[in-house]
Amino acid sequence: MRRRMALIVLLLAGGAVLFLLQRHKVSTPITPRPLLYLVADGEREAERLPLDITQVSDQEEMRVGARLSIGVCHAQGQNRDADFVKIHTYVTQVGEAVARNVNRQGIHYTFCIGDSPGFVNAYALPGGYVVIGRGLLSLLESEDELAFILGHEIAHVDDRHAIERVQYQLASRKLGLESVYQLGAPIQMLYESGYSKEQEQEADRDGIALAYQAGYSTKGALDVMARFEKIDREMHSAAGSPVEEFASIPFESLEEYFRSHPPAAERRQALEQIIASHSWNANAPVRPYALRPIFLAEQAAALDAQGKFAKSIARYKEAINLDSMNQRALDGLARTDWRSGDGQAAETAAIAAATHNPSVETVRILARAGSVSNRQQAIEALTALTTRQFQGKPTQQYARVELAGITAGHPPYASSEYRVLLSELANQPQLDAMVRTEMAWWMYRAGNLKEAVTELEAAHQAFPNFGQAMLWKAWVDSDYGHQADAENDIAASLNAGIDNNSDSGATQAAIRAVISWRTDKKDLAETQFQQSADNEPVWMVHNWVANNFSPATAAILFQLQGAEAARREEARKKREAR
Ligand SMILES: [Zn+2]
């Protein structure tokens, strides 16, 4: 008895911990495996107990569900970007269609999104609250697959698995159902760990029927199980290596999903039998998955961060083919093209992205890529941006400064238009600093180092917290031959509170490497550069360096790239020899 109480306490505490971890969306996933096992074991133990539970009414179950879903479904108001709204609307639409033929018509279904790429799971709370994680959604490829997954969760509610689970939990502690209002949200974690094998089989059986009755192809259920089988196999054959197709999902989360469910092969075989026994068509065509472009863009971004530019580009293009208005994919393609060193492709992609609602970064890439590719075309696209609906927004201010920068060969435009822009930004010091820093890049590229330094100092004065200005000044000062000043600039950029992400960390290491090289500390330079290249693969891209830096600095970076490539080759040979 004592052991069981201890288990339950642990189980609830574990639930609370997991709940907090998930709510705070930790970026490094902490595997909740041991805790989940504990939850699952505790659950089985509780279910073996000869406890009497009475059947509750639909209304009562809805009240219990409303309580348990606090913090899960009611947090849906946060993070509402366009993608999230699209995901939520679509899941709700498919889910409501699937729920139409449930037995217990008194239960109203609510669909909630677990908005983290690491959330590779789905579960249902009593009262019809179905939660599906973004990570799981990203693995699907047809609407029919989604219909089956949702059907399975709806069946857990319709078959009373969900409400009975909380009833058993409470009864084993000699508590009435009213106590659920004191337990609160942490108990929801019970539902993520899966049910008994019999209940899982029942949910598959009733779930596929619900999806079929809603007009979905049963092929969806078989397809998704076949994919899970494949992922499971790949994960265990290439021990520890992430499955590349799902680059945006933490490996641990994928593993977790397979641990909490019966083997996919078993489920698929059982589903095939069910389909055969009803003489359902297992080959009816499936419907396209409207969320596919969103997740393709997400995977493409993850591949880009790993330096797998060709694969990233292919995936962005796939997303754009499916949805030519997907801004994230349009912006992402321009960015990855640019980072891969292909100025011409980057310009074309940035112009395409700029016809909709481009990010500020896309505007910058458009201009920079135009300066090494088709200048006239970039000038036209930037001019169009200055006259579009972005009046007074950063997109437009950037289009104006880029236009001034790219036409710097024509001083009348550059000087007058740029000064007009600065005068308009007199009351917006942060934007003023950003615009000046951007202009300084054009001055630096044109070899006007002195002008660039003046501009960056003005940027720093306008908004001292914009650390990027000082970081760029370090490049310029080093090029200028002022290595001590460049060191001071880096320190100043750190004091200014520059984003402490891996991106600027890699940039700082690269500047330090160039400074070391110029002061004849070549070994140190190579070590510092290795740090840049390890953290941000773009530093190894020859043309990206050529497109962004002055010829003098690029020449040093090329040498450092060569040394790093040789070091990597050496390390590879050593590994192979072993
Ligand atoms: Zn289940």
XYZ file of C-alpha atoms and ligand atoms in Angstrom:
579
model
C 0.000 0.000 0.000
C 2.793 2.351 0.959
C 4.623 1.519 -2.213
C 1.579 2.359 -4.249
C 1.086 5.675 -2.509
C 4.731 6.482 -3.158
C 4.246 5.561 -6.774
C 1.260 7.791 -7.126
C 3.018 10.700 -5.506
C 5.991 10.207 -7.807
C 3.688 9.845 -10.713
C 1.935 13.105 -10.023
C 5.210 14.872 -9.350
C 6.605 13.432 -12.573
C 3.551 14.690 -14.358
C 4.065 18.153 -12.956
C 7.690 18.208 -14.043
C 6.857 17.028 -17.535
C 4.053 19.487 -17.753
C 6.359 22.360 -16.879
C 9.046 21.170 -19.268
C 6.589 21.048 -22.064
C 5.042 24.406 -21.307
C 8.408 26.086 -21.274
C 9.356 24.441 -24.555
C 12.896 23.632 -23.547
C 15.086 23.810 -26.601
C 17.281 20.907 -25.583
C 14.760 18.157 -25.083
C 15.038 16.370 -21.784
C 13.887 12.831 -22.404
C 11.015 12.084 -20.071
C 11.361 8.341 -20.693
C 12.000 7.037 -17.176
C 9.134 9.096 -15.821
C 6.814 7.896 -18.535
C 7.617 4.300 -17.748
C 6.806 5.005 -14.169
C 3.522 6.577 -15.147
C 2.656 3.663 -17.376
C 3.539 1.080 -14.721
C 1.625 2.929 -12.056
C -1.315 3.066 -14.361
C -1.325 -0.641 -15.073
C -1.131 -1.339 -11.377
C -4.074 0.942 -10.729
C -6.141 -0.694 -13.421
C -5.676 -4.161 -11.967
C -7.287 -3.054 -8.738
C -10.849 -4.221 -8.234
C -12.219 -0.710 -8.079
C -15.823 0.165 -8.665
C -16.274 3.110 -10.914
C -19.615 4.464 -11.940
C -20.342 5.652 -15.414
C -20.458 9.438 -15.557
C -22.765 11.471 -17.770
C -21.467 13.207 -20.881
C -22.062 16.532 -19.164
C -20.036 15.554 -16.123
C -17.235 14.268 -18.341
C -17.185 17.553 -20.241
C -16.779 19.407 -16.913
C -13.872 17.147 -15.879
C -12.252 17.637 -19.295
C -12.614 21.399 -19.108
C -10.699 21.315 -15.828
C -7.941 18.985 -17.039
C -7.437 20.869 -20.283
C -6.558 24.139 -18.563
C -3.140 25.238 -19.753
C -3.274 22.834 -22.701
C -6.108 24.095 -24.822
C -6.599 27.444 -23.155
C -3.059 28.509 -23.947
C -3.874 28.462 -27.639
C -4.087 32.240 -27.751
C -0.318 32.657 -27.506
C 2.055 32.268 -30.417
C -0.686 32.790 -32.941
C 1.292 33.312 -36.078
C -0.244 32.664 -39.483
C 1.055 29.076 -39.590
C -0.382 28.267 -36.203
C -3.809 29.567 -37.175
C -3.726 27.530 -40.371
C -2.713 24.371 -38.506
C -5.367 24.827 -35.843
C -8.149 25.579 -38.319
C -7.303 22.602 -40.501
C -6.982 20.105 -37.642
C -10.318 21.308 -36.240
C -12.022 20.971 -39.604
C -10.781 17.402 -40.180
C -11.376 16.440 -36.544
C -14.964 17.680 -36.523
C -15.718 15.696 -39.675
C -14.261 12.545 -38.119
C -16.132 13.066 -34.832
C -19.517 13.358 -36.580
C -20.387 9.659 -36.183
C -19.347 9.053 -32.590
C -21.661 7.059 -30.335
C -21.774 9.635 -27.570
C -23.207 12.630 -29.337
C -23.323 14.619 -26.088
C -19.540 15.104 -26.129
C -18.388 18.160 -27.996
C -14.846 17.877 -29.420
C -12.183 20.539 -29.086
C -8.903 20.268 -31.012
C -5.706 21.740 -29.607
C -2.201 21.997 -31.029
C 0.903 21.191 -29.006
C 2.930 23.936 -30.614
C 6.463 22.566 -30.423
C 8.421 20.639 -33.069
C 9.516 18.246 -30.334
C 5.961 17.279 -29.438
C 5.655 14.032 -31.418
C 2.466 12.724 -29.893
C -1.278 13.000 -29.626
C -3.612 12.318 -26.734
C -7.193 12.888 -25.731
C -8.482 14.191 -22.437
C -11.927 13.342 -21.099
C -14.682 15.525 -22.468
C -13.359 15.491 -26.038
C -10.192 17.582 -25.767
C -7.894 16.174 -28.440
C -4.322 17.420 -28.348
C -1.989 16.811 -31.267
C 1.658 17.874 -31.338
C 3.288 19.825 -34.115
C 6.023 17.198 -34.316
C 3.514 14.447 -35.066
C 1.669 16.637 -37.582
C 4.948 17.204 -39.404
C 5.275 13.451 -40.074
C 1.983 13.182 -41.972
C 1.561 13.294 -45.729
C -2.185 13.143 -46.441
C -5.414 14.424 -44.896
C -6.550 10.809 -44.581
C -3.559 10.050 -42.336
C -4.537 12.946 -40.091
C -8.152 11.720 -40.076
C -7.023 8.327 -38.781
C -4.747 9.777 -36.088
C -7.550 12.036 -34.865
C -10.070 9.171 -35.177
C -7.880 7.074 -32.874
C -7.837 9.814 -30.201
C -11.567 10.513 -30.575
C -12.198 6.786 -30.084
C -10.288 6.872 -26.760
C -12.893 9.394 -25.597
C -15.906 7.772 -27.250
C -14.986 4.364 -25.784
C -14.627 5.975 -22.312
C -10.915 5.117 -21.991
C -10.081 8.722 -21.167
C -12.631 9.321 -18.425
C -12.148 5.872 -16.893
C -8.452 6.485 -16.620
C -8.934 9.497 -14.367
C -11.666 7.661 -12.466
C -9.278 4.780 -11.754
C -6.570 7.171 -10.674
C -8.883 8.852 -8.212
C -10.533 5.651 -6.968
C -7.137 4.095 -6.235
C -6.498 7.047 -3.961
C -9.970 6.723 -2.459
C -10.961 10.062 -3.916
C -14.168 11.024 -5.635
C -14.395 12.521 -9.071
C -14.868 15.958 -7.505
C -11.211 15.821 -6.432
C -10.197 16.255 -10.042
C -10.785 19.955 -9.515
C -7.993 20.015 -6.962
C -5.594 17.898 -8.994
C -5.491 20.292 -11.866
C -3.558 20.068 -15.041
C -0.533 17.829 -14.297
C -2.662 14.698 -14.532
C -2.978 15.277 -18.253
C 0.479 13.768 -18.600
C -1.083 10.388 -17.839
C -2.678 10.540 -21.223
C 0.494 10.994 -23.173
C 1.926 7.696 -22.043
C -0.618 5.606 -23.940
C -3.202 3.088 -22.795
C -3.334 -0.644 -22.295
C -2.784 -2.729 -25.397
C -6.454 -3.712 -25.565
C -7.544 -0.095 -25.387
C -5.049 0.890 -28.079
C -6.394 -1.847 -30.360
C -9.943 -0.742 -29.702
C -9.038 2.875 -30.497
C -7.407 1.828 -33.782
C -10.469 -0.228 -34.715
C -13.029 2.466 -33.868
C -10.789 5.283 -35.097
C -10.388 3.888 -38.586
C -14.165 3.338 -38.751
C -14.829 6.973 -37.799
C -12.411 8.197 -40.466
C -13.947 5.860 -43.064
C -17.480 7.003 -42.233
C -16.334 10.614 -42.669
C -15.354 9.737 -46.234
C -11.613 9.225 -45.781
C -9.621 6.502 -47.468
C -8.507 3.698 -45.172
C -5.209 3.896 -47.047
C -4.392 6.849 -44.763
C -4.192 4.594 -41.709
C -2.010 2.047 -43.518
C 0.272 4.728 -44.986
C 0.953 6.370 -41.651
C 1.684 3.038 -39.967
C 4.031 2.054 -42.804
C 5.862 5.374 -42.352
C 6.167 4.886 -38.585
C 7.548 1.401 -39.210
C 10.135 2.845 -41.560
C 11.174 5.607 -39.163
C 11.419 3.147 -36.309
C 13.606 0.860 -38.413
C 15.854 3.685 -39.634
C 16.300 5.067 -36.164
C 17.497 1.757 -34.860
C 19.679 0.809 -37.792
C 21.665 4.056 -37.820
C 22.169 4.049 -34.076
C 21.923 7.550 -32.685
C 21.938 9.366 -36.018
C 18.975 11.636 -36.668
C 16.590 10.665 -39.439
C 17.401 13.305 -42.004
C 13.923 13.525 -43.488
C 12.680 14.800 -40.166
C 15.537 17.152 -39.482
C 13.337 19.573 -37.556
C 12.332 17.019 -34.912
C 14.638 16.262 -31.995
C 15.707 12.636 -32.259
C 14.716 11.938 -28.652
C 11.133 12.994 -29.345
C 10.798 10.538 -32.209
C 12.167 7.770 -30.050
C 9.760 8.701 -27.311
C 6.768 8.293 -29.583
C 7.729 4.738 -30.476
C 8.282 3.824 -26.873
C 4.784 4.882 -25.847
C 2.912 3.019 -28.592
C 2.474 -0.597 -29.685
C 4.818 -1.507 -32.571
C 3.655 0.082 -35.833
C 4.002 -3.214 -37.741
C 1.559 -4.877 -35.373
C -0.892 -2.007 -35.648
C -0.689 -2.022 -39.431
C -1.407 -5.760 -39.642
C -4.400 -5.429 -37.311
C -5.702 -2.514 -39.384
C -5.367 -4.551 -42.584
C -7.511 -7.279 -41.005
C -10.147 -4.761 -39.948
C -10.273 -3.299 -43.463
C -10.594 -6.786 -44.989
C -13.311 -7.860 -42.557
C -15.457 -4.847 -43.576
C -14.549 -5.213 -47.255
C -13.474 -1.555 -47.259
C -11.440 -0.311 -50.191
C -7.847 -0.030 -49.012
C -6.751 1.730 -52.193
C -9.144 4.658 -52.468
C -7.106 7.791 -53.279
C -6.019 10.004 -50.404
C -6.515 13.765 -50.208
C -3.601 16.217 -50.182
C -2.352 17.375 -46.802
C -2.874 21.126 -46.578
C -0.206 21.504 -43.865
C 2.538 19.877 -45.925
C 4.088 23.165 -47.179
C 4.368 24.494 -43.632
C 6.283 21.451 -42.449
C 8.402 21.196 -45.576
C 9.541 24.775 -44.944
C 10.289 23.879 -41.329
C 12.391 20.867 -42.376
C 14.152 22.969 -44.991
C 15.149 25.511 -42.340
C 16.573 22.738 -40.149
C 18.582 21.352 -43.073
C 19.904 24.843 -43.841
C 21.128 25.220 -40.263
C 23.050 21.956 -40.684
C 24.703 23.262 -43.847
C 22.806 20.802 -46.086
C 21.988 23.561 -48.539
C 21.094 21.484 -51.617
C 18.611 19.376 -49.668
C 17.204 22.451 -47.977
C 16.693 24.193 -51.333
C 14.923 21.129 -52.776
C 12.547 21.050 -49.838
C 11.778 24.779 -50.021
C 10.986 24.362 -53.717
C 8.664 21.459 -52.932
C 6.851 23.669 -50.413
C 6.537 26.529 -52.916
C 5.238 24.160 -55.604
C 2.442 23.143 -53.251
C 1.743 26.673 -52.014
C 3.180 29.520 -54.045
C 2.109 32.028 -51.353
C 3.972 30.384 -48.456
C 6.029 33.367 -47.285
C 8.227 31.358 -44.954
C 9.262 29.081 -47.818
C 9.751 31.998 -50.228
C 11.937 33.903 -47.747
C 13.725 30.707 -46.726
C 14.616 29.769 -50.294
C 16.170 33.194 -50.915
C 18.138 32.898 -47.685
C 19.460 29.389 -48.348
C 20.309 30.216 -51.979
C 22.307 33.184 -50.715
C 23.996 31.190 -47.970
C 24.899 28.441 -50.449
C 26.825 31.084 -52.407
C 24.523 31.203 -55.425
C 23.916 34.931 -55.906
C 21.908 34.539 -59.082
C 19.478 32.000 -57.637
C 19.205 34.082 -54.463
C 18.242 37.156 -56.448
C 15.550 35.294 -58.388
C 14.161 33.751 -55.187
C 14.251 37.072 -53.318
C 12.402 38.834 -56.134
C 9.716 36.123 -56.010
C 9.463 36.490 -52.228
C 9.297 40.285 -52.536
C 6.119 40.173 -54.613
C 4.232 39.166 -51.441
C 5.264 40.208 -47.951
C 9.026 39.709 -47.656
C 11.015 39.670 -44.429
C 13.585 42.413 -43.870
C 16.301 39.817 -44.411
C 14.883 38.992 -47.850
C 15.063 42.675 -48.789
C 18.728 42.710 -47.804
C 19.455 39.522 -49.738
C 17.649 40.903 -52.785
C 19.938 43.914 -52.852
C 23.177 42.104 -52.019
C 22.468 39.304 -54.493
C 21.543 41.928 -57.086
C 24.898 43.630 -56.566
C 26.720 40.435 -57.630
C 24.168 39.342 -60.231
C 21.522 41.293 -62.167
C 21.791 44.772 -60.683
C 19.094 46.420 -62.789
C 16.548 43.746 -61.959
C 17.236 44.153 -58.223
C 16.852 47.928 -58.479
C 13.453 47.498 -60.123
C 12.256 45.057 -57.473
C 13.497 47.308 -54.644
C 11.831 50.332 -56.219
C 8.567 48.393 -56.381
C 8.940 47.580 -52.673
C 9.319 51.237 -51.717
C 5.991 52.058 -53.346
C 3.990 49.106 -52.028
C 1.809 48.823 -48.937
C 4.720 48.809 -46.470
C 4.602 52.581 -45.922
C 6.605 53.455 -42.806
C 7.369 49.815 -41.974
C 10.899 48.367 -41.637
C 10.421 46.488 -44.935
C 10.071 49.790 -46.734
C 12.867 51.560 -44.839
C 15.184 48.692 -45.697
C 14.113 48.735 -49.325
C 15.012 52.431 -49.369
C 18.430 52.046 -47.788
C 19.250 49.052 -50.007
C 18.203 51.042 -53.026
C 20.486 53.870 -51.927
C 23.261 51.348 -51.335
C 22.999 49.446 -54.586
C 22.870 52.678 -56.602
C 25.818 54.131 -54.662
C 27.608 54.367 -58.001
C 25.188 57.179 -58.709
C 25.899 59.547 -55.835
C 22.986 61.936 -56.491
C 20.438 59.273 -55.587
C 22.463 57.693 -52.828
C 23.291 60.838 -50.957
C 20.004 62.701 -51.239
C 17.609 59.764 -50.830
C 19.623 58.297 -47.973
C 19.727 61.645 -46.145
C 15.965 62.024 -46.577
C 15.463 58.574 -45.080
C 17.709 59.395 -42.105
C 15.843 62.625 -41.442
C 12.573 60.681 -41.334
C 14.062 58.294 -38.777
C 15.188 61.061 -36.389
C 12.689 59.857 -33.764
C 13.333 56.153 -34.275
C 16.893 55.663 -32.993
C 16.875 51.878 -33.279
C 15.752 51.869 -36.900
C 18.196 54.709 -37.560
C 21.040 52.564 -36.205
C 19.937 49.566 -38.268
C 19.694 51.577 -41.467
C 23.105 53.209 -40.931
C 24.702 49.812 -40.263
C 23.211 48.523 -43.478
C 24.498 51.528 -45.442
C 27.943 51.039 -43.905
C 28.066 47.578 -45.470
C 27.650 49.119 -48.940
C 30.374 51.673 -48.169
C 32.660 48.895 -46.963
C 31.994 46.794 -50.068
C 32.774 49.807 -52.251
C 36.087 50.260 -50.427
C 35.046 53.468 -48.645
C 36.297 52.299 -45.274
C 36.538 55.726 -43.679
C 32.930 56.593 -44.545
C 31.828 53.204 -43.248
C 33.538 53.801 -39.878
C 31.857 57.197 -39.525
C 28.461 55.695 -40.323
C 28.888 52.837 -37.841
C 29.973 55.228 -35.091
C 26.855 57.283 -35.762
C 24.770 54.104 -35.572
C 26.357 53.228 -32.240
C 25.641 56.700 -30.928
C 22.028 56.657 -32.126
C 21.281 53.350 -30.419
C 24.114 51.977 -28.254
C 22.272 48.700 -27.634
C 22.397 47.701 -31.289
C 25.514 45.545 -31.043
C 25.534 44.647 -34.754
C 26.912 48.106 -35.546
C 30.066 47.493 -33.500
C 30.416 43.964 -34.815
C 30.476 45.305 -38.377
C 32.862 48.052 -37.355
C 35.301 45.348 -36.258
C 35.422 44.004 -39.837
C 35.922 47.493 -41.227
C 38.589 48.503 -38.691
C 40.505 45.285 -39.295
C 40.395 45.884 -43.045
C 41.571 49.412 -42.368
C 44.651 48.059 -40.565
C 43.478 48.990 -37.060
C 43.560 45.613 -35.330
C 43.464 46.964 -31.765
C 40.387 49.049 -32.621
C 38.788 45.965 -34.128
C 39.336 44.065 -30.844
C 37.730 46.933 -28.961
C 34.773 46.880 -31.350
C 34.122 43.216 -30.580
C 34.211 43.959 -26.841
C 31.862 46.918 -27.382
C 29.433 44.764 -29.371
C 29.356 42.273 -26.491
C 28.713 45.071 -23.991
C 25.921 46.355 -26.183
C 24.186 43.063 -25.544
C 24.328 41.584 -28.997
C 22.068 38.559 -29.490
C 23.967 35.827 -27.833
C 23.028 33.199 -30.372
C 25.346 30.794 -32.142
C 25.119 32.996 -35.220
C 26.817 36.043 -33.716
C 29.122 33.756 -31.710
C 30.368 32.293 -34.982
C 30.726 35.779 -36.460
C 32.782 36.986 -33.491
C 35.078 33.986 -33.786
C 35.518 34.659 -37.521
C 36.484 38.310 -36.960
C 38.908 37.270 -34.246
C 40.416 34.741 -36.652
C 40.938 37.436 -39.290
C 42.497 39.787 -36.731
C 44.828 37.006 -35.545
C 45.795 36.255 -39.156
C 46.633 39.901 -39.794
C 48.781 40.016 -36.653
C 50.704 36.899 -37.736
C 49.136 34.502 -35.231
C 48.124 31.973 -37.861
C 47.733 28.930 -35.612
C 45.435 30.855 -33.320
C 43.551 32.151 -36.366
C 42.909 28.603 -37.556
C 41.625 27.503 -34.163
C 39.329 30.500 -33.967
C 38.048 29.929 -37.466
C 37.361 26.295 -36.704
C 34.982 27.484 -33.996
C 33.095 29.617 -36.546
C 32.873 26.852 -39.106
C 31.734 24.306 -36.537
C 28.938 26.511 -35.257
C 27.739 27.961 -38.539
C 28.384 25.996 -41.751
C 28.052 29.082 -43.947
C 31.614 30.108 -43.001
C 32.907 27.280 -45.172
C 31.066 28.556 -48.282
C 33.567 30.187 -50.644
C 31.106 32.263 -52.660
C 29.158 33.407 -49.651
C 32.386 34.887 -48.292
C 33.185 36.399 -51.696
C 29.701 37.955 -51.860
C 29.740 39.494 -48.387
C 33.284 40.691 -47.675
C 35.879 43.026 -49.107
C 38.417 41.348 -51.408
C 41.180 41.779 -48.785
C 39.203 40.133 -45.993
C 37.763 37.464 -48.309
C 41.322 36.489 -49.320
C 42.174 35.749 -45.673
C 38.913 33.879 -45.099
C 39.612 31.706 -48.161
C 42.959 30.704 -46.659
C 41.280 29.880 -43.356
C 38.630 27.836 -45.196
C 41.415 25.930 -46.951
C 43.178 25.194 -43.662
C 39.914 24.072 -42.053
C 39.043 21.830 -45.010
C 42.491 20.227 -44.781
C 42.085 19.720 -41.040
C 38.716 18.040 -41.571
C 40.109 15.797 -44.276
C 42.960 14.798 -41.981
C 40.538 14.010 -39.155
C 38.372 11.953 -41.518
C 41.358 9.875 -42.651
C 42.344 9.236 -39.050
C 38.822 8.076 -38.221
C 38.756 5.748 -41.206
C 42.161 4.310 -40.375
C 40.877 3.253 -36.981
Zn -3.981 5.491 -28.219
